[in-house]
Coordinates of N, CA and C in Angstrom, one line a residue:
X332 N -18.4 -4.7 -76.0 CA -17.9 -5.2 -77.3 C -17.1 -6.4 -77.1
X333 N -17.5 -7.4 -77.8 CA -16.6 -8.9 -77.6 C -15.8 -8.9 -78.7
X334 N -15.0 -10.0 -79.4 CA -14.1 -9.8 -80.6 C -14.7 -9.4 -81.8
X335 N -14.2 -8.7 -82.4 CA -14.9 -7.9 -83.1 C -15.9 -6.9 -83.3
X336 N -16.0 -6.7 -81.9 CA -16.6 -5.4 -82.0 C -15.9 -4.2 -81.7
X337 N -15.4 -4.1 -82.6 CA -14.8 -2.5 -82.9 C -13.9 -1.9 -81.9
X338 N -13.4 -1.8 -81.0 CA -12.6 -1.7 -79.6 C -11.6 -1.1 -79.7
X339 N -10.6 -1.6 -81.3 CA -9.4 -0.7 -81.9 C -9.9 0.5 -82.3
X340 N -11.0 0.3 -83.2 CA -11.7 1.0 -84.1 C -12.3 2.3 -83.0
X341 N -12.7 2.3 -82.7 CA -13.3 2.9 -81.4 C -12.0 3.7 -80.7
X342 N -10.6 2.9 -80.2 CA -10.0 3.6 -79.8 C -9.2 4.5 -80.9
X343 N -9.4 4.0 -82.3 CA -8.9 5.2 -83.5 C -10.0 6.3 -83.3
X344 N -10.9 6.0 -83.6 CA -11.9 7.4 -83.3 C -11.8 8.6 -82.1
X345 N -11.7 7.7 -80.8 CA -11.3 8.8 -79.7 C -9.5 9.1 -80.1
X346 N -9.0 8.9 -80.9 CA -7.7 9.4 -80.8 C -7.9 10.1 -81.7
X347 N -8.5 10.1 -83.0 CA -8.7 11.1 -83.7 C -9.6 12.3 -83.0
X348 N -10.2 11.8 -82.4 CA -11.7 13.5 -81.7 C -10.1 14.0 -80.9
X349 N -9.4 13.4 -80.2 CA -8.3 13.8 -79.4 C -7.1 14.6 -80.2
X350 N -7.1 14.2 -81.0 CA -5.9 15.1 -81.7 C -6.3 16.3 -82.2
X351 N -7.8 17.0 -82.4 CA -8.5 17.6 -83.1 C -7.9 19.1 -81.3
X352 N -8.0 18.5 -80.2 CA -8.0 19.4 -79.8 C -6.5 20.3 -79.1
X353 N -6.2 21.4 -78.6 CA -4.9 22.3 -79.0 C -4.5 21.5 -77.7
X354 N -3.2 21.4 -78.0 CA -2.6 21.3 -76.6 C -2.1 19.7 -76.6
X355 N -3.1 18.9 -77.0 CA -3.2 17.7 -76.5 C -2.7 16.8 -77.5
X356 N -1.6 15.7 -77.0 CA -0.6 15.1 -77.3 C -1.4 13.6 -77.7
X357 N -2.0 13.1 -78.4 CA -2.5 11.6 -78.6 C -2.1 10.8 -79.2
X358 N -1.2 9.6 -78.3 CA -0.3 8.3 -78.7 C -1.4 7.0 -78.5
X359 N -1.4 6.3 -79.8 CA -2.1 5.4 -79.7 C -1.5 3.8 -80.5
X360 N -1.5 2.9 -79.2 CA -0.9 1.3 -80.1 C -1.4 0.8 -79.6
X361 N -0.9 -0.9 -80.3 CA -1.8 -2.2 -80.1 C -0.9 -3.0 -79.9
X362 N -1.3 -4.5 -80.0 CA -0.5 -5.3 -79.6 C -1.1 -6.6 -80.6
X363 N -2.0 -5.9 -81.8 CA -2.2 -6.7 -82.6 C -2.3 -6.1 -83.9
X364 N -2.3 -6.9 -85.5 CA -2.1 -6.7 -86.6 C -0.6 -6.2 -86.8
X365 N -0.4 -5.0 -87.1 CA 0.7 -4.9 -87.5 C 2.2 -4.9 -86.5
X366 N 1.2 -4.4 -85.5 CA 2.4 -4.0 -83.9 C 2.1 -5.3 -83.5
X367 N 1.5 -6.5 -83.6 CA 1.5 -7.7 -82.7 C 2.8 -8.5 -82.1
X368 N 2.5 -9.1 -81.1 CA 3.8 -9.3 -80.6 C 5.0 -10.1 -81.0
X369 N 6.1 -10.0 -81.5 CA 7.0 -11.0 -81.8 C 8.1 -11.3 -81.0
X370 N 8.7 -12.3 -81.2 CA 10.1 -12.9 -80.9 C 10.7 -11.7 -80.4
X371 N 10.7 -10.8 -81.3 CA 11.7 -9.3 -81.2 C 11.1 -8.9 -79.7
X372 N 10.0 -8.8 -79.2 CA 9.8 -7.8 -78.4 C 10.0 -8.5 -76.9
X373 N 10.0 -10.1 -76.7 CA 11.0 -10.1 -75.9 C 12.4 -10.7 -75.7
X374 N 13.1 -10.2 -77.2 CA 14.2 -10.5 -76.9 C 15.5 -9.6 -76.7
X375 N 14.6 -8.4 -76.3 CA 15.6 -7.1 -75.7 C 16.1 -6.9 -74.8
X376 N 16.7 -7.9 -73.9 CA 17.3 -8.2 -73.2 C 18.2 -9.6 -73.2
X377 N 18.4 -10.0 -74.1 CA 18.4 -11.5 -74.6 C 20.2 -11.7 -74.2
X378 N 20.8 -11.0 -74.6 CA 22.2 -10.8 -74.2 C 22.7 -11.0 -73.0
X379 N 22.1 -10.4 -72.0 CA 22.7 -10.2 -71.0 C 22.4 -11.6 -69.7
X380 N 22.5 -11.2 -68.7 CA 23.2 -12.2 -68.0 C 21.5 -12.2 -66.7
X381 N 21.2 -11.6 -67.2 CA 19.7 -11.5 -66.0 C 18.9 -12.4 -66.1
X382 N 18.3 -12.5 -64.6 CA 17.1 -13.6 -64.8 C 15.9 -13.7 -65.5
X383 N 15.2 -14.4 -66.0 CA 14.1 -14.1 -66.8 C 13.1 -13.1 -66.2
X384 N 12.9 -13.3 -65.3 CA 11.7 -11.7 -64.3 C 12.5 -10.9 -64.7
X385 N 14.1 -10.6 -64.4 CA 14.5 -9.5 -64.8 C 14.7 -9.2 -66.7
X386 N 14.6 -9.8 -67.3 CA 14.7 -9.6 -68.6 C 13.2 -9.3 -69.1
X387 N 12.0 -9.6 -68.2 CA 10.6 -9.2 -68.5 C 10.7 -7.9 -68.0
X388 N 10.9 -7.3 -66.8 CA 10.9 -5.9 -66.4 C 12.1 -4.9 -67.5
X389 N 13.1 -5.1 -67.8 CA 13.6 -4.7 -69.2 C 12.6 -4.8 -70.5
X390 N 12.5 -6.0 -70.7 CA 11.6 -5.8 -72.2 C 10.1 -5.0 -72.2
X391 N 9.6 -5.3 -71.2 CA 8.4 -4.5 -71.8 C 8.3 -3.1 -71.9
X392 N 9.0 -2.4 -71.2 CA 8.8 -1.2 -71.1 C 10.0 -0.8 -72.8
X393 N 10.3 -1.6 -73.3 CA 10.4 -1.3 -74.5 C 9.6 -1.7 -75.3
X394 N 8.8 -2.8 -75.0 CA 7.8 -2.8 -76.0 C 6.9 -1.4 -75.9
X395 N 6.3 -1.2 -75.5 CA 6.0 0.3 -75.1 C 6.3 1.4 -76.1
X396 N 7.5 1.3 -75.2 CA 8.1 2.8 -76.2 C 8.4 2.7 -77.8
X397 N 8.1 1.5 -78.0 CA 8.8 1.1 -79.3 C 6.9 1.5 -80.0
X398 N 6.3 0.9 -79.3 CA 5.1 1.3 -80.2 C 5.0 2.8 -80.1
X399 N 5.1 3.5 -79.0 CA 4.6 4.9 -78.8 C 5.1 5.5 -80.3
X400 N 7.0 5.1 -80.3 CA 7.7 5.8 -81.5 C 6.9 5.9 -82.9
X401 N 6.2 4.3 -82.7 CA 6.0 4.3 -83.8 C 4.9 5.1 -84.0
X402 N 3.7 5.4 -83.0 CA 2.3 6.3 -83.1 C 3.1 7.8 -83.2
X403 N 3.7 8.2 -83.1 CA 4.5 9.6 -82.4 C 5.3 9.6 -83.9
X404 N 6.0 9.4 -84.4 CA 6.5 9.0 -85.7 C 5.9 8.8 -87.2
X405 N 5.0 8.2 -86.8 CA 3.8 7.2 -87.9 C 5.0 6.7 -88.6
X406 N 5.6 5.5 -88.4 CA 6.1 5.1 -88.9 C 6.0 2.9 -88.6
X407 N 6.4 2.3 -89.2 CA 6.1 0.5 -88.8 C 6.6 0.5 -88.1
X408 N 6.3 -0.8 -87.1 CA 6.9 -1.2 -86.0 C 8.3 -1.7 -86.3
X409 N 8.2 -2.4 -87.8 CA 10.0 -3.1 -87.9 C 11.0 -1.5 -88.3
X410 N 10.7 -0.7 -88.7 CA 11.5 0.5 -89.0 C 11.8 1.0 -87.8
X411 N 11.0 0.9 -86.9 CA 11.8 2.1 -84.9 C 12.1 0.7 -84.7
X412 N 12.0 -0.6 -84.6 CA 12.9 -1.5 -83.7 C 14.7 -1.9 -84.4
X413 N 14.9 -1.3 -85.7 CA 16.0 -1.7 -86.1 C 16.8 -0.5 -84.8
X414 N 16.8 1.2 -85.3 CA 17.5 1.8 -84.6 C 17.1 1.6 -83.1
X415 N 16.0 1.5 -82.5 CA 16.0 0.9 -81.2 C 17.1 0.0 -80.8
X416 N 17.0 -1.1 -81.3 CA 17.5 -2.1 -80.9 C 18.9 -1.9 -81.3
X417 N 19.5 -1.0 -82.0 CA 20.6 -0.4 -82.1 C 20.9 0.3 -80.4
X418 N 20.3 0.8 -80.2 CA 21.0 1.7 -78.8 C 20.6 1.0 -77.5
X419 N 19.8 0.2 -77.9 CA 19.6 -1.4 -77.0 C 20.9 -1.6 -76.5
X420 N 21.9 -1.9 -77.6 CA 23.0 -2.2 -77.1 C 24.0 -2.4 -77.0
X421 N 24.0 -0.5 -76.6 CA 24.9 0.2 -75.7 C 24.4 -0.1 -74.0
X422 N 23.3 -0.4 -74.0 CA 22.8 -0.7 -72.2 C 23.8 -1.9 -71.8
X423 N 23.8 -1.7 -70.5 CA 24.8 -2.7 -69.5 C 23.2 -3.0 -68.8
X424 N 22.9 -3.5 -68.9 CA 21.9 -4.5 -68.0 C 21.9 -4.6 -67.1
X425 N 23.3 -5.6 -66.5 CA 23.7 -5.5 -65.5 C 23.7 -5.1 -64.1
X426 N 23.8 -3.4 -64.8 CA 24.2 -2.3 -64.4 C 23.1 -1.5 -63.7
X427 N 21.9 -1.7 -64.1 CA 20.7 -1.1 -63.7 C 20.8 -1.6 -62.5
X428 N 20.0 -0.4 -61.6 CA 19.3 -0.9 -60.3 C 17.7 -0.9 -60.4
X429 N 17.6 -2.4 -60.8 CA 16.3 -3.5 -60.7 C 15.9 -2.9 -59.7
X430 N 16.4 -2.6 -58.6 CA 15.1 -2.0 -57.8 C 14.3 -1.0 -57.8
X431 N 14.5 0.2 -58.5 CA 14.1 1.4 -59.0 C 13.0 1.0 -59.8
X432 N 12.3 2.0 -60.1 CA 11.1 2.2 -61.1 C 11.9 2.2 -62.4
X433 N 12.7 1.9 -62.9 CA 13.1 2.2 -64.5 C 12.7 1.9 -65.6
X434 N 11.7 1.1 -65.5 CA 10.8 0.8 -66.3 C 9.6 1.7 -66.3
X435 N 9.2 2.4 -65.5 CA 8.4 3.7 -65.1 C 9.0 4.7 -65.9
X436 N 10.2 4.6 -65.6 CA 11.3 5.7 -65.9 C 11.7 6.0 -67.3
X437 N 11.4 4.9 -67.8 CA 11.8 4.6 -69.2 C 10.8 5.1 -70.2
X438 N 10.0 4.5 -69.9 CA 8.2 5.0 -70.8 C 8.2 6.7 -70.2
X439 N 8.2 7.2 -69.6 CA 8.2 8.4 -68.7 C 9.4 9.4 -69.6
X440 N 10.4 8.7 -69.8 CA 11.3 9.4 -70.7 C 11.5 9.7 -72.1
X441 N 10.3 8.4 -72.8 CA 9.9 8.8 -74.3 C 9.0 10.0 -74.3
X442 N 7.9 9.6 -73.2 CA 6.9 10.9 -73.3 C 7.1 12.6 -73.5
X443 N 8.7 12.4 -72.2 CA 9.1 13.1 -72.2 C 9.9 14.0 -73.6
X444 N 10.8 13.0 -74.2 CA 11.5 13.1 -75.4 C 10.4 13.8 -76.4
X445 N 9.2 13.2 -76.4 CA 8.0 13.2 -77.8 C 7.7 14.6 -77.4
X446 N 7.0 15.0 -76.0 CA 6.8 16.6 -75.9 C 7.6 17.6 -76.0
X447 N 9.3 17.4 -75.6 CA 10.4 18.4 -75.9 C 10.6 18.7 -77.0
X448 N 10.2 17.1 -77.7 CA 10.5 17.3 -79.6 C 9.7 18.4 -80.4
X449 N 8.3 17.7 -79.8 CA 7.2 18.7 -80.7 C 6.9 20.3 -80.1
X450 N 7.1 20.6 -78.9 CA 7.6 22.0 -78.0 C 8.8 23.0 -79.2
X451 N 10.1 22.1 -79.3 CA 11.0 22.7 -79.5 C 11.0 23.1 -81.3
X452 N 9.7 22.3 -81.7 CA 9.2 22.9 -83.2 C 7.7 23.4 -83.2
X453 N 7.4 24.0 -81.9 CA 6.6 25.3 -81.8 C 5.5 24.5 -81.5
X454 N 5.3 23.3 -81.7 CA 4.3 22.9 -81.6 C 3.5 22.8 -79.6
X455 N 2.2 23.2 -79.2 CA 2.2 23.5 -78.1 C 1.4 22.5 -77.5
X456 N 1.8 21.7 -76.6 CA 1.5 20.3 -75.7 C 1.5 20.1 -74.7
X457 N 0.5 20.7 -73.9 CA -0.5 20.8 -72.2 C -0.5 19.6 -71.6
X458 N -1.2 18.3 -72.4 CA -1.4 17.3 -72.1 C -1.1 16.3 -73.1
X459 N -0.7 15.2 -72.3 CA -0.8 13.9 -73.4 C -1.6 12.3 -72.6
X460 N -2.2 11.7 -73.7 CA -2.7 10.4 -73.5 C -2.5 9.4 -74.3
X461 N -2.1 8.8 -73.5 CA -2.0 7.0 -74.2 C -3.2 6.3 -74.3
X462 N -3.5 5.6 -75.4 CA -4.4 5.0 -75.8 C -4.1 3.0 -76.4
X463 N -4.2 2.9 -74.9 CA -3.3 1.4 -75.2 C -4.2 0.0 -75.6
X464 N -4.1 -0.6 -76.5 CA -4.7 -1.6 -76.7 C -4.6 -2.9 -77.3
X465 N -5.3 -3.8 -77.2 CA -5.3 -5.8 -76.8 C -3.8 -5.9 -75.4
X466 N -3.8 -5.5 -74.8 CA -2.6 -5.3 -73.3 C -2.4 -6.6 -73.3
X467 N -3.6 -7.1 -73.3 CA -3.7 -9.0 -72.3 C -2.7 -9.7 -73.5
X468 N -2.6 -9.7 -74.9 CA -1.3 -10.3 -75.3 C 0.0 -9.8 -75.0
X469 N 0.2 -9.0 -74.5 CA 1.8 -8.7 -74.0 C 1.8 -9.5 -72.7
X470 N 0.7 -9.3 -72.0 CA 0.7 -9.9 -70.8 C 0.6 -11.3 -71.0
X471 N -0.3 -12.1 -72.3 CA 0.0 -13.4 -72.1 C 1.2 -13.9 -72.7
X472 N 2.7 -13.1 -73.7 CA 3.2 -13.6 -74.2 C 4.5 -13.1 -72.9
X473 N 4.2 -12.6 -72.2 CA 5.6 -12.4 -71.1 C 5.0 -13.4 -70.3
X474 N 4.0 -13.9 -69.6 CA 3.9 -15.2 -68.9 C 4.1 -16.7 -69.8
X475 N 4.0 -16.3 -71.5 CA 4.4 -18.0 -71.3 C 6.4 -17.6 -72.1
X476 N 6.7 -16.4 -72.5 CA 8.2 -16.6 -72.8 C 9.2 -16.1 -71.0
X477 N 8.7 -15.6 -70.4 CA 9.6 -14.8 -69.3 C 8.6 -16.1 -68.0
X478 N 7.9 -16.8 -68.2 CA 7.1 -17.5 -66.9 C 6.7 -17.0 -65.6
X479 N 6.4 -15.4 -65.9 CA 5.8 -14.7 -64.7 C 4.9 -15.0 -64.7
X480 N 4.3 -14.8 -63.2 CA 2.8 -15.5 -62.8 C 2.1 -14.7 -63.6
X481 N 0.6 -15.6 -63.9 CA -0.5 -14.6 -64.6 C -0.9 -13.6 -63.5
X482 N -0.8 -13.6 -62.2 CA -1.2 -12.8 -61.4 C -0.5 -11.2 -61.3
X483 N 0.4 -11.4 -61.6 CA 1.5 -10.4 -61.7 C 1.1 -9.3 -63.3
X484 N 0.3 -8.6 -63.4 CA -0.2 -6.9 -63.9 C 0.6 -6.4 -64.5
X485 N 1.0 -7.2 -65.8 CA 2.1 -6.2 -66.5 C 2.2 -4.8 -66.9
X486 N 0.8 -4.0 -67.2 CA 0.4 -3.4 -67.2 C 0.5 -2.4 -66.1
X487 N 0.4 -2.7 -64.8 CA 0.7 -1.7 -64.0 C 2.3 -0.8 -64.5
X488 N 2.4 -1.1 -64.9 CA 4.3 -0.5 -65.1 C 3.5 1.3 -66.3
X489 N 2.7 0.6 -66.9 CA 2.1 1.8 -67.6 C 1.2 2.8 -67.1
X490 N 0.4 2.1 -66.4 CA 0.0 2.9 -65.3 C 0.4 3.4 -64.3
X491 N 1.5 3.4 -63.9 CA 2.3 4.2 -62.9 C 3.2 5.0 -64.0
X492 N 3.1 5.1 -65.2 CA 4.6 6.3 -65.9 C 3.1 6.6 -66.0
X493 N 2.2 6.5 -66.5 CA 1.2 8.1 -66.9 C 0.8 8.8 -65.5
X494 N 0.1 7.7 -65.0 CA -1.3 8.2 -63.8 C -0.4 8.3 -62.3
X495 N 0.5 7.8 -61.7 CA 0.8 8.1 -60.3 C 1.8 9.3 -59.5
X496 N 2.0 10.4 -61.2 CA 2.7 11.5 -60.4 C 3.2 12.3 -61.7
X497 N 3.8 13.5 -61.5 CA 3.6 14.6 -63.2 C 4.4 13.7 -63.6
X498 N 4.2 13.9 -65.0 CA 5.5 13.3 -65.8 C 6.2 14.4 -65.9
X499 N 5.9 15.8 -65.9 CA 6.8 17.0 -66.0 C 5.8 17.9 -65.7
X500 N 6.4 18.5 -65.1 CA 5.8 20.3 -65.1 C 5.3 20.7 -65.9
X501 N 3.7 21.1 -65.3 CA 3.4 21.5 -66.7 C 1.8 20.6 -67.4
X502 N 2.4 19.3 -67.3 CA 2.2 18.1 -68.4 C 0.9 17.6 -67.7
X503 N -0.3 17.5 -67.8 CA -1.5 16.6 -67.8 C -0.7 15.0 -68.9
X504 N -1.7 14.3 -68.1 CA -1.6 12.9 -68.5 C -2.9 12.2 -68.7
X505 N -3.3 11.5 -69.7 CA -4.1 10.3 -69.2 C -3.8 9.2 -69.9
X506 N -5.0 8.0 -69.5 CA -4.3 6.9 -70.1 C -5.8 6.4 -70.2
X507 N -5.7 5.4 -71.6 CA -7.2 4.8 -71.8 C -6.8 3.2 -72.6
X508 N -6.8 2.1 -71.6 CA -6.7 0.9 -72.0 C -7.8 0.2 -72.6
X509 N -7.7 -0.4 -73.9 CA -9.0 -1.4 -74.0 C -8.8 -3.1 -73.9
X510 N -9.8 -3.0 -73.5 CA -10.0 -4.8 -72.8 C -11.2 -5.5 -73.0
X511 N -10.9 -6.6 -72.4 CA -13.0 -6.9 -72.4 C -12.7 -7.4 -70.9
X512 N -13.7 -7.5 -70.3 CA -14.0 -8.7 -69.0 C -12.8 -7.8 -68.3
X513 N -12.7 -6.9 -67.6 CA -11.7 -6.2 -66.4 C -11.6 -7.1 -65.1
X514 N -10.1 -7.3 -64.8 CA -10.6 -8.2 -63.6 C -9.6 -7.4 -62.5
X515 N -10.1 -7.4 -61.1 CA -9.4 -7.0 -60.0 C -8.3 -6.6 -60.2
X516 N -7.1 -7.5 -61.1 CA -5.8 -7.2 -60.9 C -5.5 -6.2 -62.1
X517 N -6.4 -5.8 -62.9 CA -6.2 -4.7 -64.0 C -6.1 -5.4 -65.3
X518 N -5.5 -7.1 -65.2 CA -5.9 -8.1 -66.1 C -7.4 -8.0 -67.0
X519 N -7.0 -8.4 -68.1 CA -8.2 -8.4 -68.7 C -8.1 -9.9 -69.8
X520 N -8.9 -10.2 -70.1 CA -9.5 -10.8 -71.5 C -9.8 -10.8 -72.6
X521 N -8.8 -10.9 -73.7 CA -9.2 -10.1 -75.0 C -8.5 -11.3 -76.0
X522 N -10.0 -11.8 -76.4 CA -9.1 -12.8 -77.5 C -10.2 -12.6 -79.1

């Protein structure tokens, strides 16, 4: 499928056949039409005193969770980034150790939050999948606002919170990106 062929649409259908079955948890966003990317999404880190790579390894993994809330919620993207960005900041930036996975950690801890939520109102959730889609504009708008190399896979940070180890006991995971043109580095081409 090239532009416009159906790709969102397609991934609405497999999330709808996915939600149809018990157990299974189906979060699905984009990075175009309504969720497309703005000023806001990387300036969640904008405060503080970090380097631009480090204010890219902060922001995206809120971009992220900010869509999940919104798939997990059904609610706009401007309605979960006001209180978001409310407890934004209370973070010390600073303060993190950049060396850790915490951006792994972070997407890893909505999922977490979204299954305890819907668990602890009976609802019963085996597995969950992310259903992520147009990637390549987060990834082209953190290389020209943050000037990370295009070689550098923003995307990997998502694929290590679903696919490289449980998220919890218990929990199946998957993850289904759309793209066009896949390249070596998990990079794709989607215009």
């Amino acid at each position: 499928c090239g532009t416009g062929g159906g790709k969102t649409r397609a991934l609405e259908e497999l999330r709808f056949a996915l939600l149809q079955q018990k157990g299974l948890l189906a979060l699905a966003y984009t990075y175009n039409a309504g969720m497309g990317m703005s000023a806001a999404d990387s300036a969640w880190a904008e405060d503080s005193s970090l380097s631009r790579a480090k204010q890219a390894r902060v922001c995206y993994p809120f971009t992220v969770v900010a869509r999940l809330a919104c798939s997990l919620y059904g609610q706009e993207l401007s309605s979960i980034e006001v209180p978001l960005r409310r407890a934004v900041r209370l973070f010390d930036f600073e303060e993190w150790d950049l060396s850790r996975d915490f951006d792994v950690e972070m997407i890893r801890g909505f999922i977490i939050h979204a299954v305890r939520k819907l668990r602890s109102a009976g609802t019963t959730v085996q597995e969950v999948v992310v259903l992520a889609d147009e990637v390549l504009k987060v990834q082209e708008d953190f290389e020209a606002n943050f000037g990370i190399s295009p070689s550098k896979d923003i995307t990997s940070v998502l694929r290590k919170a679903m696919l490289n180890e449980e998220i919890m006991d218990g929990l199946g995971a998957g993850l289904v990106i759309s793209s066009l043109a896949p390249s070596p580095l998990g990079k794709t081409r989607s215009e």
